[in-house]
Protein backbone atom coordinates (compact mmCIF):
# COMPACT_ATOMS: atom_id res chain seq x y z
CA UNK A 1 0.00 0.00 0.00
CA UNK A 2 1.42 3.32 -1.04
CA UNK A 3 0.30 6.85 -0.19
CA UNK A 4 1.23 10.31 -1.26
CA UNK A 5 0.34 12.78 1.45
CA UNK A 6 0.14 16.45 0.59
CA UNK A 7 -0.24 19.05 3.30
CA UNK A 8 -2.81 21.48 1.94
CA UNK A 9 -4.50 24.73 2.84
CA UNK A 10 -7.43 23.58 0.69
CA UNK A 11 -8.35 20.64 -1.51
CA UNK A 12 -11.40 19.37 -3.34
CA UNK A 13 -12.59 16.52 -5.54
CA UNK A 14 -15.03 17.02 -8.40
CA UNK A 15 -16.82 14.29 -10.37
CA UNK A 16 -18.93 15.18 -13.42
CA UNK A 17 -18.71 18.89 -12.55
CA UNK A 18 -20.07 18.23 -9.02
CA UNK A 19 -17.91 18.80 -5.96
CA UNK A 20 -18.00 15.64 -3.83
CA UNK A 21 -15.35 16.52 -1.23
CA UNK A 22 -13.77 19.70 0.04
CA UNK A 23 -11.44 20.54 2.94
CA UNK A 24 -9.44 23.41 4.26
CA UNK A 25 -6.24 22.83 6.27
CA UNK A 26 -5.22 19.19 6.29
CA UNK A 27 -4.07 16.30 4.11
CA UNK A 28 -4.90 15.16 0.64
CA UNK A 29 -4.04 11.44 0.69
CA UNK A 30 -3.63 9.61 -2.61
CA UNK A 31 -3.91 5.85 -1.94
CA UNK A 32 -2.61 3.03 -4.13
CA UNK A 33 -3.37 -0.61 -3.32
CA UNK A 34 -1.72 -3.86 -4.46
CA UNK A 35 -2.97 -7.45 -4.10
CA UNK A 36 -0.56 -8.22 -1.25
CA UNK A 37 -1.89 -5.43 0.99
CA UNK A 38 -3.46 -6.43 4.30
CA UNK A 39 -5.23 -4.96 7.30
CA UNK A 40 -1.80 -4.70 8.94
CA UNK A 41 -0.70 -2.38 6.12
CA UNK A 42 -3.85 -0.32 6.67
CA UNK A 43 -3.30 -0.02 10.42
CA UNK A 44 0.38 0.88 10.06
CA UNK A 45 -0.28 3.51 7.36
CA UNK A 46 -3.22 5.09 9.16
CA UNK A 47 -1.21 5.45 12.36
CA UNK A 48 1.76 6.82 10.42
CA UNK A 49 -0.41 9.41 8.62
CA UNK A 50 -2.08 10.60 11.81
CA UNK A 51 1.24 10.78 13.66
CA UNK A 52 3.21 12.67 11.01
CA UNK A 53 4.53 15.88 12.54
CA UNK A 54 4.49 18.11 9.46
CA UNK A 55 2.43 21.08 10.64
CA UNK A 56 4.21 24.09 12.14
CA UNK A 57 4.24 24.60 15.90
CA UNK A 58 4.24 28.00 17.58
CA UNK A 59 7.90 28.46 16.52
CA UNK A 60 7.24 27.64 12.88
CA UNK A 61 8.93 24.23 13.16
CA UNK A 62 7.19 21.21 11.59
CA UNK A 63 6.44 19.53 14.90
CA UNK A 64 2.67 18.98 15.15
CA UNK A 65 0.35 16.36 13.69
CA UNK A 66 -2.92 16.65 11.82
CA UNK A 67 -4.68 15.68 15.05
CA UNK A 68 -2.89 18.48 16.94
CA UNK A 69 -4.03 21.12 14.43
CA UNK A 70 -7.54 19.62 14.04
CA UNK A 71 -7.00 19.31 10.30
CA UNK A 72 -9.17 17.53 7.76
CA UNK A 73 -8.44 14.67 5.36
CA UNK A 74 -9.52 13.70 1.84
CA UNK A 75 -8.59 10.20 0.64
CA UNK A 76 -8.53 9.54 -3.11
CA UNK A 77 -7.90 6.12 -4.64
CA UNK A 78 -5.11 6.20 -7.19
CA UNK A 79 -4.01 2.96 -8.85
CA UNK A 80 -1.42 4.85 -10.90
CA UNK A 81 0.82 5.06 -7.81
CA UNK A 82 1.85 1.49 -8.62
CA UNK A 83 2.77 2.21 -12.24
CA UNK A 84 5.84 0.49 -13.60
CA UNK A 85 7.82 2.47 -16.16
CA UNK A 86 10.72 0.05 -16.60
CA UNK A 87 9.87 -0.88 -20.19
CA UNK A 88 8.89 1.61 -22.86
CA UNK A 89 6.95 4.80 -22.36
CA UNK A 90 3.52 3.40 -21.56
CA UNK A 91 3.20 2.66 -17.81
CA UNK A 92 2.08 -0.78 -16.73
CA UNK A 93 -0.41 -1.02 -13.88
CA UNK A 94 -0.20 -4.78 -13.43
CA UNK A 95 0.85 -4.41 -9.76
CA UNK A 96 -2.24 -2.36 -8.86
CA UNK A 97 -5.00 -4.40 -7.25
CA UNK A 98 -8.15 -5.01 -9.28
CA UNK A 99 -11.40 -3.51 -7.92
CA UNK A 100 -12.58 -6.75 -6.28
CA UNK A 101 -9.51 -6.61 -4.00
CA UNK A 102 -8.92 -2.86 -3.89
CA UNK A 103 -12.42 -1.60 -3.05
CA UNK A 104 -12.78 -3.53 0.23
CA UNK A 105 -9.28 -2.47 1.29
CA UNK A 106 -10.00 1.15 0.29
CA UNK A 107 -13.19 1.17 2.37
CA UNK A 108 -11.43 -0.48 5.31
CA UNK A 109 -8.63 2.10 5.11
CA UNK A 110 -11.12 4.98 5.28
CA UNK A 111 -13.10 3.41 8.13
CA UNK A 112 -9.94 2.71 10.14
CA UNK A 113 -8.65 6.24 9.57
CA UNK A 114 -12.00 7.59 10.82
CA UNK A 115 -11.92 5.34 13.90
CA UNK A 116 -8.36 6.29 14.83
CA UNK A 117 -8.76 10.01 14.15
CA UNK A 118 -12.33 10.47 15.40
CA UNK A 119 -12.99 12.66 12.35
CA UNK A 120 -15.07 12.26 9.23
CA UNK A 121 -12.81 11.44 6.31
CA UNK A 122 -13.89 12.85 2.97
CA UNK A 123 -13.28 10.83 -0.18
CA UNK A 124 -13.40 10.74 -3.89
CA UNK A 125 -15.19 7.87 -5.61
CA UNK A 126 -13.30 4.66 -6.34
CA UNK A 127 -12.78 4.22 -10.08
CA UNK A 128 -14.38 7.52 -11.06
CA UNK A 129 -12.83 10.11 -13.35
CA UNK A 130 -12.05 12.70 -10.68
CA UNK A 131 -10.70 16.20 -10.86
CA UNK A 132 -8.58 16.88 -7.79
CA UNK A 133 -7.69 20.45 -6.87
CA UNK A 134 -5.31 21.42 -4.11
CA UNK A 135 -3.22 24.20 -2.75
CA UNK A 136 -0.12 22.45 -1.42
CA UNK A 137 1.06 24.12 1.77
CA UNK A 138 4.82 24.43 2.09
CA UNK A 139 5.00 22.59 -0.25
CA UNK A 140 4.96 19.46 1.89
CA UNK A 141 4.59 16.14 0.07
CA UNK A 142 5.40 12.81 1.74
CA UNK A 143 5.48 9.39 0.04
CA UNK A 144 5.04 6.31 2.23
CA UNK A 145 5.04 2.67 1.14
CA UNK A 146 3.87 0.14 3.73
CA UNK A 147 6.23 -2.43 2.19
CA UNK A 148 9.21 -0.25 3.19
CA UNK A 149 8.65 -0.02 6.95
CA UNK A 150 12.28 -0.62 7.81
C-alpha atoms as one frame of an Amber mdcrd trajectory, in Angstrom:
protein
   0.000   0.000   0.000   1.417   3.319  -1.037   0.298   6.851  -0.189   1.233
  10.310  -1.261   0.335  12.781   1.449   0.141  16.445   0.592  -0.237  19.053
   3.300  -2.812  21.480   1.944  -4.504  24.727   2.840  -7.427  23.576   0.688
  -8.346  20.635  -1.513 -11.401  19.367  -3.335 -12.594  16.516  -5.538 -15.031
  17.024  -8.400 -16.818  14.287 -10.367 -18.931  15.177 -13.422 -18.707  18.894
 -12.551 -20.066  18.229  -9.023 -17.906  18.796  -5.956 -18.002  15.638  -3.832
 -15.348  16.523  -1.233 -13.769  19.700   0.044 -11.444  20.536   2.938  -9.444
  23.410   4.262  -6.240  22.827   6.273  -5.216  19.187   6.291  -4.074  16.299
   4.113  -4.901  15.161   0.640  -4.037  11.440   0.693  -3.633   9.605  -2.605
  -3.909   5.855  -1.939  -2.607   3.031  -4.133  -3.369  -0.613  -3.324  -1.721
  -3.865  -4.461  -2.966  -7.451  -4.103  -0.563  -8.216  -1.253  -1.889  -5.433
   0.986  -3.462  -6.434   4.297  -5.229  -4.964   7.304  -1.804  -4.703   8.942
  -0.695  -2.380   6.123  -3.845  -0.319   6.675  -3.304  -0.019  10.418   0.380
   0.880  10.058  -0.278   3.508   7.363  -3.223   5.094   9.157  -1.213   5.448
  12.360   1.761   6.823  10.416  -0.408   9.406   8.621  -2.082  10.597  11.808
   1.239  10.776  13.664   3.210  12.675  11.007   4.533  15.880  12.538   4.490
  18.113   9.461   2.431  21.084  10.636   4.205  24.088  12.141   4.239  24.599
  15.898   4.244  28.004  17.583   7.899  28.459  16.524   7.238  27.642  12.884
   8.931  24.229  13.158   7.194  21.210  11.592   6.438  19.533  14.903   2.668
  18.981  15.151   0.351  16.362  13.686  -2.922  16.648  11.824  -4.678  15.676
  15.054  -2.894  18.476  16.937  -4.035  21.125  14.430  -7.536  19.622  14.043
  -7.004  19.308  10.304  -9.166  17.531   7.764  -8.438  14.668   5.358  -9.515
  13.705   1.845  -8.593  10.196   0.644  -8.527   9.543  -3.106  -7.898   6.123
  -4.637  -5.108   6.195  -7.194  -4.013   2.961  -8.848  -1.418   4.854 -10.901
   0.816   5.055  -7.807   1.851   1.493  -8.622   2.770   2.214 -12.241   5.840
   0.490 -13.595   7.821   2.473 -16.156  10.716   0.049 -16.598   9.874  -0.878
 -20.191   8.889   1.606 -22.857   6.948   4.804 -22.358   3.520   3.396 -21.557
   3.205   2.662 -17.808   2.084  -0.784 -16.729  -0.413  -1.015 -13.882  -0.198
  -4.776 -13.430   0.848  -4.412  -9.764  -2.239  -2.360  -8.859  -4.999  -4.404
  -7.251  -8.147  -5.014  -9.278 -11.397  -3.511  -7.917 -12.581  -6.753  -6.278
  -9.510  -6.611  -4.002  -8.916  -2.859  -3.887 -12.417  -1.600  -3.055 -12.785
  -3.532   0.231  -9.282  -2.471   1.294  -9.997   1.152   0.293 -13.190   1.171
   2.374 -11.433  -0.478   5.308  -8.631   2.101   5.105 -11.123   4.983   5.284
 -13.102   3.406   8.131  -9.945   2.711  10.137  -8.646   6.236   9.572 -11.996
   7.585  10.821 -11.923   5.342  13.896  -8.365   6.289  14.834  -8.763  10.014
  14.148 -12.328  10.469  15.397 -12.987  12.656  12.348 -15.073  12.258   9.233
 -12.810  11.440   6.310 -13.894  12.853   2.966 -13.282  10.831  -0.176 -13.402
  10.739  -3.890 -15.185   7.866  -5.613 -13.298   4.662  -6.338 -12.777   4.216
 -10.080 -14.381   7.517 -11.062 -12.830  10.108 -13.354 -12.049  12.697 -10.682
 -10.697  16.202 -10.863  -8.581  16.883  -7.790  -7.686  20.453  -6.873  -5.312
  21.421  -4.113  -3.221  24.204  -2.752  -0.121  22.452  -1.424   1.064  24.116
   1.768   4.820  24.433   2.089   4.995  22.586  -0.255   4.956  19.460   1.889
   4.587  16.143   0.068   5.396  12.812   1.740   5.478   9.394   0.037   5.039
   6.313   2.230   5.039   2.674   1.144   3.868   0.143   3.734   6.225  -2.425
   2.188   9.210  -0.252   3.195   8.655  -0.022   6.950  12.285  -0.616   7.810
